[in-house]
mmCIF file of N, CA, C and O in Angstrom:
data_model
loop_
_atom_site.group_PDB
_atom_site.id
_atom_site.type_symbol
_atom_site.label_atom_id
_atom_site.label_comp_id
_atom_site.label_asym_id
_atom_site.label_seq_id
_atom_site.Cartn_x
_atom_site.Cartn_y
_atom_site.Cartn_z
ATOM 1 N N MET A 1 83.562 48.743 138.332
ATOM 2 C CA MET A 1 82.862 49.914 138.652
ATOM 3 C C MET A 1 82.097 50.222 137.197
ATOM 4 O O MET A 1 82.659 50.401 136.200
ATOM 5 N N THR A 2 80.937 50.497 137.307
ATOM 6 C CA THR A 2 79.898 50.763 136.184
ATOM 7 C C THR A 2 80.314 51.999 135.679
ATOM 8 O O THR A 2 80.107 53.066 136.601
ATOM 9 N N LYS A 3 80.271 52.322 134.493
ATOM 10 C CA LYS A 3 80.401 53.949 133.951
ATOM 11 C C LYS A 3 79.061 54.832 133.930
ATOM 12 O O LYS A 3 78.009 53.905 134.242
ATOM 13 N N ALA A 4 79.077 55.652 133.972
ATOM 14 C CA ALA A 4 77.859 56.674 133.682
ATOM 15 C C ALA A 4 78.106 57.479 132.675
ATOM 16 O O ALA A 4 79.334 58.223 132.293
ATOM 17 N N TYR A 5 77.108 58.405 132.412
ATOM 18 C CA TYR A 5 76.987 59.256 131.239
ATOM 19 C C TYR A 5 76.315 60.542 131.554
ATOM 20 O O TYR A 5 75.034 60.340 132.145
ATOM 21 N N TRP A 6 76.501 61.762 131.026
ATOM 22 C CA TRP A 6 75.908 63.098 131.052
ATOM 23 C C TRP A 6 75.546 62.813 129.442
ATOM 24 O O TRP A 6 76.289 62.686 128.565
ATOM 25 N N ILE A 7 74.234 63.379 129.398
ATOM 26 C CA ILE A 7 73.313 63.027 127.905
ATOM 27 C C ILE A 7 72.823 64.699 128.246
ATOM 28 O O ILE A 7 72.065 64.813 129.042
ATOM 29 N N ALA A 8 73.446 65.513 127.416
ATOM 30 C CA ALA A 8 72.976 66.913 127.410
ATOM 31 C C ALA A 8 72.267 67.314 126.155
ATOM 32 O O ALA A 8 72.959 66.686 124.823
ATOM 33 N N ARG A 9 71.331 67.914 126.229
ATOM 34 C CA ARG A 9 70.565 68.542 124.829
ATOM 35 C C ARG A 9 70.627 69.852 124.953
ATOM 36 O O ARG A 9 70.010 70.568 125.906
ATOM 37 N N VAL A 10 70.932 70.897 123.798
ATOM 38 C CA VAL A 10 71.335 71.905 124.319
ATOM 39 C C VAL A 10 70.821 72.897 122.910
ATOM 40 O O VAL A 10 71.262 72.555 121.825
ATOM 41 N N ASP A 11 70.504 74.108 123.224
ATOM 42 C CA ASP A 11 70.164 75.155 122.264
ATOM 43 C C ASP A 11 71.103 76.215 122.443
ATOM 44 O O ASP A 11 70.616 76.942 123.705
ATOM 45 N N VAL A 12 71.988 76.686 121.930
ATOM 46 C CA VAL A 12 72.923 77.712 122.215
ATOM 47 C C VAL A 12 72.332 78.959 121.921
ATOM 48 O O VAL A 12 71.985 78.932 120.594
ATOM 49 N N ASN A 13 71.986 80.042 122.719
ATOM 50 C CA ASN A 13 71.303 81.205 122.194
ATOM 51 C C ASN A 13 72.569 82.375 121.847
ATOM 52 O O ASN A 13 72.030 83.343 121.440
ATOM 53 N N ASP A 14 73.506 82.269 122.565
ATOM 54 C CA ASP A 14 74.520 83.244 122.493
ATOM 55 C C ASP A 14 76.014 82.413 122.028
ATOM 56 O O ASP A 14 76.606 82.128 123.091
ATOM 57 N N GLN A 15 76.132 82.509 120.664
ATOM 58 C CA GLN A 15 77.584 81.612 120.331
ATOM 59 C C GLN A 15 78.770 82.394 120.750
ATOM 60 O O GLN A 15 79.986 81.716 121.014
ATOM 61 N N ASP A 16 78.351 83.557 120.949
ATOM 62 C CA ASP A 16 79.759 84.416 121.645
ATOM 63 C C ASP A 16 80.036 84.184 123.014
ATOM 64 O O ASP A 16 81.546 84.020 123.456
ATOM 65 N N GLY A 17 78.968 83.928 123.623
ATOM 66 C CA GLY A 17 79.063 83.584 125.125
ATOM 67 C C GLY A 17 79.632 82.083 125.607
ATOM 68 O O GLY A 17 79.940 81.757 126.696
ATOM 69 N N TYR A 18 78.983 81.272 124.312
ATOM 70 C CA TYR A 18 79.372 79.751 124.754
ATOM 71 C C TYR A 18 80.649 79.302 125.348
ATOM 72 O O TYR A 18 80.885 78.684 125.994
ATOM 73 N N PRO A 19 81.574 79.943 124.403
ATOM 74 C CA PRO A 19 82.853 79.373 124.643
ATOM 75 C C PRO A 19 83.562 79.757 126.358
ATOM 76 O O PRO A 19 84.243 78.998 126.718
ATOM 77 N N GLN A 20 82.856 80.750 127.149
ATOM 78 C CA GLN A 20 83.257 80.914 128.487
ATOM 79 C C GLN A 20 82.670 80.051 129.164
ATOM 80 O O GLN A 20 83.540 79.586 130.151
ATOM 81 N N TYR A 21 81.379 79.170 129.124
ATOM 82 C CA TYR A 21 81.107 78.230 129.472
ATOM 83 C C TYR A 21 82.030 76.901 129.236
ATOM 84 O O TYR A 21 82.345 76.174 130.324
ATOM 85 N N VAL A 22 82.319 76.863 128.376
ATOM 86 C CA VAL A 22 83.283 75.728 128.162
ATOM 87 C C VAL A 22 84.665 75.702 128.603
ATOM 88 O O VAL A 22 85.111 74.710 129.570
ATOM 89 N N GLU A 23 85.320 77.072 128.941
ATOM 90 C CA GLU A 23 86.264 77.089 129.282
ATOM 91 C C GLU A 23 86.065 76.866 130.929
ATOM 92 O O GLU A 23 87.006 76.422 131.696
ATOM 93 N N THR A 24 85.383 77.560 131.401
ATOM 94 C CA THR A 24 84.885 77.262 133.046
ATOM 95 C C THR A 24 84.702 75.961 133.178
ATOM 96 O O THR A 24 84.961 75.674 134.292
ATOM 97 N N ALA A 25 83.871 75.287 132.604
ATOM 98 C CA ALA A 25 83.807 73.825 132.790
ATOM 99 C C ALA A 25 84.704 72.632 133.011
ATOM 100 O O ALA A 25 84.752 71.876 133.583
ATOM 101 N N LYS A 26 85.925 73.237 132.020
ATOM 102 C CA LYS A 26 87.060 72.221 131.499
ATOM 103 C C LYS A 26 87.744 71.704 133.094
ATOM 104 O O LYS A 26 87.967 70.427 132.885
ATOM 105 N N PRO A 27 88.241 72.662 133.833
ATOM 106 C CA PRO A 27 88.618 71.986 135.173
ATOM 107 C C PRO A 27 87.723 70.959 135.925
ATOM 108 O O PRO A 27 88.301 69.768 136.281
ATOM 109 N N ALA A 28 86.206 71.113 135.811
ATOM 110 C CA ALA A 28 85.640 69.951 136.321
ATOM 111 C C ALA A 28 85.610 68.720 135.737
ATOM 112 O O ALA A 28 85.809 67.543 136.371
ATOM 113 N N PHE A 29 85.456 68.813 134.652
ATOM 114 C CA PHE A 29 85.562 67.620 133.669
ATOM 115 C C PHE A 29 86.830 66.901 133.629
ATOM 116 O O PHE A 29 86.907 65.889 133.879
ATOM 117 N N GLU A 30 88.057 67.488 133.974
ATOM 118 C CA GLU A 30 89.346 67.112 133.742
ATOM 119 C C GLU A 30 89.269 66.441 135.276
ATOM 120 O O GLU A 30 89.794 65.197 135.462
ATOM 121 N N ARG A 31 88.845 67.212 136.507
ATOM 122 C CA ARG A 31 89.019 66.714 137.622
ATOM 123 C C ARG A 31 88.206 65.292 137.874
ATOM 124 O O ARG A 31 88.669 64.312 138.693
ATOM 125 N N PHE A 32 87.359 64.994 137.233
ATOM 126 C CA PHE A 32 86.409 63.881 137.494
ATOM 127 C C PHE A 32 86.223 63.048 136.223
ATOM 128 O O PHE A 32 85.593 62.054 136.069
ATOM 129 N N GLY A 33 87.296 63.028 135.517
ATOM 130 C CA GLY A 33 87.730 61.867 134.403
ATOM 131 C C GLY A 33 86.517 61.927 133.258
ATOM 132 O O GLY A 33 86.438 60.957 132.814
ATOM 133 N N ALA A 34 86.186 63.021 132.873
ATOM 134 C CA ALA A 34 85.275 62.801 131.641
ATOM 135 C C ALA A 34 85.858 62.650 130.485
ATOM 136 O O ALA A 34 87.015 63.268 129.996
ATOM 137 N N VAL A 35 85.015 62.185 129.765
ATOM 138 C CA VAL A 35 85.616 61.737 128.240
ATOM 139 C C VAL A 35 84.383 62.203 127.141
ATOM 140 O O VAL A 35 83.325 61.670 127.581
ATOM 141 N N PHE A 36 84.604 62.884 126.522
ATOM 142 C CA PHE A 36 83.227 63.443 125.532
ATOM 143 C C PHE A 36 83.406 62.481 124.491
ATOM 144 O O PHE A 36 84.356 62.072 123.855
ATOM 145 N N LEU A 37 82.255 61.849 124.349
ATOM 146 C CA LEU A 37 82.028 60.616 123.404
ATOM 147 C C LEU A 37 81.475 61.343 122.140
ATOM 148 O O LEU A 37 81.338 60.907 121.055
ATOM 149 N N VAL A 38 80.450 62.350 122.526
ATOM 150 C CA VAL A 38 79.621 63.156 121.338
ATOM 151 C C VAL A 38 79.667 64.333 121.885
ATOM 152 O O VAL A 38 79.378 64.965 123.111
ATOM 153 N N ARG A 39 80.242 65.284 120.909
ATOM 154 C CA ARG A 39 80.213 66.977 121.065
ATOM 155 C C ARG A 39 79.556 67.364 120.039
ATOM 156 O O ARG A 39 80.415 67.592 118.834
ATOM 157 N N GLY A 40 78.365 67.766 119.588
ATOM 158 C CA GLY A 40 77.839 68.391 118.410
ATOM 159 C C GLY A 40 77.547 67.256 117.507
ATOM 160 O O GLY A 40 77.330 66.211 117.552
ATOM 161 N N GLY A 41 77.818 67.904 116.501
ATOM 162 C CA GLY A 41 77.615 67.010 115.061
ATOM 163 C C GLY A 41 76.261 66.905 114.461
ATOM 164 O O GLY A 41 74.979 67.303 115.078
ATOM 165 N N LYS A 42 76.060 66.232 113.290
ATOM 166 C CA LYS A 42 74.881 65.952 112.739
ATOM 167 C C LYS A 42 73.824 65.095 113.421
ATOM 168 O O LYS A 42 74.209 64.092 113.956
ATOM 169 N N THR A 43 72.469 65.718 113.607
ATOM 170 C CA THR A 43 71.761 64.968 114.367
ATOM 171 C C THR A 43 70.501 64.930 113.290
ATOM 172 O O THR A 43 70.321 65.382 112.611
ATOM 173 N N ASN A 44 69.577 63.879 113.973
ATOM 174 C CA ASN A 44 68.292 63.579 113.170
ATOM 175 C C ASN A 44 67.090 63.398 114.330
ATOM 176 O O ASN A 44 67.062 62.068 114.628
ATOM 177 N N ALA A 45 66.529 64.419 114.543
ATOM 178 C CA ALA A 45 65.554 64.128 115.571
ATOM 179 C C ALA A 45 64.266 63.396 115.227
ATOM 180 O O ALA A 45 63.110 63.709 114.592
ATOM 181 N N ILE A 46 64.177 62.023 115.075
ATOM 182 C CA ILE A 46 63.362 61.035 114.495
ATOM 183 C C ILE A 46 62.184 61.020 115.333
ATOM 184 O O ILE A 46 60.772 60.444 114.834
ATOM 185 N N GLU A 47 62.429 61.293 116.671
ATOM 186 C CA GLU A 47 60.924 61.394 117.518
ATOM 187 C C GLU A 47 60.969 62.262 118.627
ATOM 188 O O GLU A 47 62.275 62.446 119.204
ATOM 189 N N GLY A 48 60.094 63.305 118.717
ATOM 190 C CA GLY A 48 60.172 64.291 119.889
ATOM 191 C C GLY A 48 60.878 65.105 119.312
ATOM 192 O O GLY A 48 61.544 65.560 118.303
ATOM 193 N N PRO A 49 60.732 66.246 120.070
ATOM 194 C CA PRO A 49 61.531 67.347 119.906
ATOM 195 C C PRO A 49 63.173 67.403 119.980
ATOM 196 O O PRO A 49 63.436 66.682 120.982
ATOM 197 N N GLY A 50 63.744 68.165 119.238
ATOM 198 C CA GLY A 50 65.266 67.962 119.053
ATOM 199 C C GLY A 50 65.984 69.060 119.476
ATOM 200 O O GLY A 50 65.334 69.982 119.794
ATOM 201 N N ARG A 51 67.247 69.247 119.930
ATOM 202 C CA ARG A 51 68.000 70.207 120.082
ATOM 203 C C ARG A 51 69.152 70.320 119.121
ATOM 204 O O ARG A 51 69.405 69.411 118.784
ATOM 205 N N ALA A 52 69.545 71.435 119.292
ATOM 206 C CA ALA A 52 70.570 71.816 118.056
ATOM 207 C C ALA A 52 71.937 71.003 118.392
ATOM 208 O O ALA A 52 72.525 70.823 117.595
ATOM 209 N N ARG A 53 72.230 71.150 119.590
ATOM 210 C CA ARG A 53 73.596 70.569 120.162
ATOM 211 C C ARG A 53 73.167 69.084 120.957
ATOM 212 O O ARG A 53 72.434 69.395 122.255
ATOM 213 N N ASN A 54 73.839 68.117 120.820
ATOM 214 C CA ASN A 54 73.610 67.093 121.779
ATOM 215 C C ASN A 54 75.188 66.668 122.206
ATOM 216 O O ASN A 54 76.187 66.533 121.328
ATOM 217 N N VAL A 55 75.281 66.411 123.351
ATOM 218 C CA VAL A 55 76.360 66.122 124.007
ATOM 219 C C VAL A 55 76.733 65.051 124.944
ATOM 220 O O VAL A 55 75.604 64.601 125.755
ATOM 221 N N VAL A 56 77.424 63.642 124.922
ATOM 222 C CA VAL A 56 77.452 62.568 125.780
ATOM 223 C C VAL A 56 78.826 62.651 126.273
ATOM 224 O O VAL A 56 79.834 62.361 125.553
ATOM 225 N N ILE A 57 78.873 62.418 127.535
ATOM 226 C CA ILE A 57 80.202 62.570 128.346
ATOM 227 C C ILE A 57 80.559 61.260 129.317
ATOM 228 O O ILE A 57 79.103 61.165 130.068
ATOM 229 N N GLU A 58 81.318 60.504 129.082
ATOM 230 C CA GLU A 58 81.375 59.333 129.683
ATOM 231 C C GLU A 58 82.343 59.590 131.227
ATOM 232 O O GLU A 58 83.106 60.799 131.124
ATOM 233 N N PHE A 59 81.829 59.106 132.233
ATOM 234 C CA PHE A 59 82.592 59.430 133.424
ATOM 235 C C PHE A 59 83.000 57.947 134.271
ATOM 236 O O PHE A 59 82.374 56.912 133.547
ATOM 237 N N PRO A 60 83.926 57.862 134.849
ATOM 238 C CA PRO A 60 84.373 56.478 135.627
ATOM 239 C C PRO A 60 83.138 55.980 136.206
ATOM 240 O O PRO A 60 83.280 54.458 136.441
ATOM 241 N N SER A 61 82.141 56.490 137.072
ATOM 242 C CA SER A 61 81.296 56.004 137.839
ATOM 243 C C SER A 61 80.096 56.940 137.627
ATOM 244 O O SER A 61 80.280 58.055 137.251
ATOM 245 N N PHE A 62 78.985 56.559 138.410
ATOM 246 C CA PHE A 62 77.884 57.191 138.649
ATOM 247 C C PHE A 62 78.305 58.425 139.357
ATOM 248 O O PHE A 62 77.782 59.544 139.344
ATOM 249 N N GLN A 63 78.735 58.064 140.589
ATOM 250 C CA GLN A 63 79.252 59.015 141.449
ATOM 251 C C GLN A 63 80.179 60.332 141.159
ATOM 252 O O GLN A 63 79.850 61.330 141.256
ATOM 253 N N HIS A 64 81.071 60.043 140.226
ATOM 254 C CA HIS A 64 81.973 60.778 139.396
ATOM 255 C C HIS A 64 81.195 61.911 138.494
ATOM 256 O O HIS A 64 81.206 63.207 138.595
ATOM 257 N N ALA A 65 80.217 61.249 138.015
ATOM 258 C CA ALA A 65 79.206 62.177 136.933
ATOM 259 C C ALA A 65 78.445 63.103 138.023
ATOM 260 O O ALA A 65 77.985 64.396 137.871
ATOM 261 N N VAL A 66 77.879 62.660 139.063
ATOM 262 C CA VAL A 66 77.157 63.574 140.186
ATOM 263 C C VAL A 66 77.884 64.294 140.830
ATOM 264 O O VAL A 66 77.888 65.751 140.852
ATOM 265 N N ASP A 67 79.244 64.131 141.378
ATOM 266 C CA ASP A 67 80.221 65.029 141.668
ATOM 267 C C ASP A 67 80.473 66.181 140.831
ATOM 268 O O ASP A 67 80.690 67.061 141.272
ATOM 269 N N CYS A 68 80.679 65.783 139.596
ATOM 270 C CA CYS A 68 81.264 66.829 138.879
ATOM 271 C C CYS A 68 80.019 67.811 138.474
ATOM 272 O O CYS A 68 80.489 69.062 138.767
ATOM 273 N N TYR A 69 78.961 67.272 138.451
ATOM 274 C CA TYR A 69 77.970 68.412 138.326
ATOM 275 C C TYR A 69 77.993 69.347 139.199
ATOM 276 O O TYR A 69 77.689 70.519 139.228
ATOM 277 N N ASN A 70 77.966 68.453 140.623
ATOM 278 C CA ASN A 70 77.641 69.664 142.042
ATOM 279 C C ASN A 70 78.998 70.179 142.307
ATOM 280 O O ASN A 70 79.101 70.953 143.412
ATOM 281 N N SER A 71 80.058 70.147 141.567
ATOM 282 C CA SER A 71 81.403 70.542 142.057
ATOM 283 C C SER A 71 81.167 72.053 142.054
ATOM 284 O O SER A 71 80.522 72.658 141.003
ATOM 285 N N PRO A 72 82.042 72.808 142.732
ATOM 286 C CA PRO A 72 82.064 74.243 142.651
ATOM 287 C C PRO A 72 82.738 74.871 141.263
ATOM 288 O O PRO A 72 82.102 75.682 140.687
ATOM 289 N N GLU A 73 83.489 73.905 140.703
ATOM 290 C CA GLU A 73 83.966 74.281 139.447
ATOM 291 C C GLU A 73 82.726 74.516 138.238
ATOM 292 O O GLU A 73 82.888 75.149 137.185
ATOM 293 N N TYR A 74 82.187 73.300 138.260
ATOM 294 C CA TYR A 74 80.801 73.119 137.460
ATOM 295 C C TYR A 74 79.924 74.186 137.630
ATOM 296 O O TYR A 74 79.173 74.584 136.777
ATOM 297 N N GLN A 75 79.528 74.369 138.844
ATOM 298 C CA GLN A 75 78.499 75.084 139.243
ATOM 299 C C GLN A 75 78.789 76.734 138.793
ATOM 300 O O GLN A 75 78.198 77.201 138.493
ATOM 301 N N GLU A 76 80.235 77.006 138.731
ATOM 302 C CA GLU A 76 80.204 78.270 137.966
ATOM 303 C C GLU A 76 80.130 78.279 136.601
ATOM 304 O O GLU A 76 79.364 79.414 135.934
ATOM 305 N N ALA A 77 80.167 76.984 136.124
ATOM 306 C CA ALA A 77 80.171 77.124 134.669
ATOM 307 C C ALA A 77 78.454 77.143 134.225
ATOM 308 O O ALA A 77 78.183 77.549 133.323
ATOM 309 N N VAL A 78 77.671 76.457 135.453
ATOM 310 C CA VAL A 78 76.092 76.306 135.105
ATOM 311 C C VAL A 78 75.682 77.981 135.140
ATOM 312 O O VAL A 78 74.720 78.085 134.367
ATOM 313 N N LYS A 79 75.984 78.614 136.121
ATOM 314 C CA LYS A 79 75.836 80.169 135.854
ATOM 315 C C LYS A 79 75.837 80.959 134.628
ATOM 316 O O LYS A 79 74.860 81.472 133.784
ATOM 317 N N ILE A 80 77.100 80.478 133.646
ATOM 318 C CA ILE A 80 77.197 81.047 132.249
ATOM 319 C C ILE A 80 76.442 80.259 131.469
ATOM 320 O O ILE A 80 75.439 80.970 130.796
ATOM 321 N N ARG A 81 76.485 79.035 131.625
ATOM 322 C CA ARG A 81 75.759 78.472 130.444
ATOM 323 C C ARG A 81 73.988 78.650 130.531
ATOM 324 O O ARG A 81 73.248 78.738 129.648
ATOM 325 N N GLN A 82 73.446 78.782 131.821
ATOM 326 C CA GLN A 82 72.027 79.310 131.612
ATOM 327 C C GLN A 82 71.760 80.694 131.135
ATOM 328 O O GLN A 82 70.672 80.761 130.930
ATOM 329 N N LYS A 83 72.741 81.427 131.026
ATOM 330 C CA LYS A 83 72.632 82.747 130.432
ATOM 331 C C LYS A 83 72.566 82.560 128.993
ATOM 332 O O LYS A 83 72.033 83.436 128.324
ATOM 333 N N VAL A 84 73.505 81.573 128.177
ATOM 334 C CA VAL A 84 73.746 81.574 127.168
ATOM 335 C C VAL A 84 73.317 80.522 126.185
ATOM 336 O O VAL A 84 73.037 80.432 124.927
ATOM 337 N N ALA A 85 72.506 79.371 126.879
ATOM 338 C CA ALA A 85 71.881 78.215 126.210
ATOM 339 C C ALA A 85 70.811 78.069 127.044
ATOM 340 O O ALA A 85 70.631 78.166 128.319
ATOM 341 N N ASP A 86 69.544 77.329 126.424
ATOM 342 C CA ASP A 86 68.655 76.417 127.059
ATOM 343 C C ASP A 86 69.181 74.865 126.777
ATOM 344 O O ASP A 86 69.445 74.559 125.769
ATOM 345 N N GLY A 87 68.252 74.087 127.845
ATOM 346 C CA GLY A 87 69.118 72.762 127.536
ATOM 347 C C GLY A 87 68.613 71.874 128.916
ATOM 348 O O GLY A 87 67.911 72.375 129.869
ATOM 349 N N GLU A 88 68.733 70.604 128.854
ATOM 350 C CA GLU A 88 68.504 69.554 129.714
ATOM 351 C C GLU A 88 70.075 68.676 129.735
ATOM 352 O O GLU A 88 70.577 68.612 129.086
ATOM 353 N N ILE A 89 70.255 68.069 130.913
ATOM 354 C CA ILE A 89 71.031 67.213 131.340
ATOM 355 C C ILE A 89 70.756 66.129 132.209
ATOM 356 O O ILE A 89 70.023 66.424 133.314
ATOM 357 N N VAL A 90 70.889 64.890 131.888
ATOM 358 C CA VAL A 90 70.638 63.873 132.437
ATOM 359 C C VAL A 90 71.758 62.959 132.824
ATOM 360 O O VAL A 90 72.577 62.840 131.919
ATOM 361 N N ILE A 91 71.816 62.087 133.897
ATOM 362 C CA ILE A 91 72.951 61.405 134.160
ATOM 363 C C ILE A 91 72.427 60.225 134.093
ATOM 364 O O ILE A 91 71.386 59.574 134.743
ATOM 365 N N VAL A 92 72.955 59.116 133.496
ATOM 366 C CA VAL A 92 72.423 57.673 133.120
ATOM 367 C C VAL A 92 73.768 56.645 133.591
ATOM 368 O O VAL A 92 75.038 56.863 133.255
ATOM 369 N N GLU A 93 73.225 55.720 134.202
ATOM 370 C CA GLU A 93 73.999 54.704 134.694
ATOM 371 C C GLU A 93 74.419 53.753 133.636
ATOM 372 O O GLU A 93 73.562 53.562 132.897
ATOM 373 N N GLY A 94 75.505 53.630 133.132
ATOM 374 C CA GLY A 94 75.714 52.572 132.431
ATOM 375 C C GLY A 94 75.418 50.960 132.466
ATOM 376 O O GLY A 94 75.119 50.774 133.690
ATOM 377 N N ILE A 95 75.760 50.023 131.127
ATOM 378 C CA ILE A 95 75.485 48.780 131.798
ATOM 379 C C ILE A 95 77.005 47.960 131.583
ATOM 380 O O ILE A 95 77.599 48.368 130.862
#
């Protein structure tokens, strides 16, 4: 089975509200076998606009990654994240 990855680029606008998103999203990540490979850290936007926070999350399969995003648990977290941060998430199939 080919793994898949969420690549998220985020600017957090409300540092106090962001932890609520993280806690709300946690059950979905656990349920779908998410493994965080990158979570924040030092960056260098060498081409194009960058974001302050970059996250790479590995999933057992593309379907797991899609199902996690669409799960009721994660959709609750989305409502919080969209209030406290701006960003993009893409799902990419591994090789």
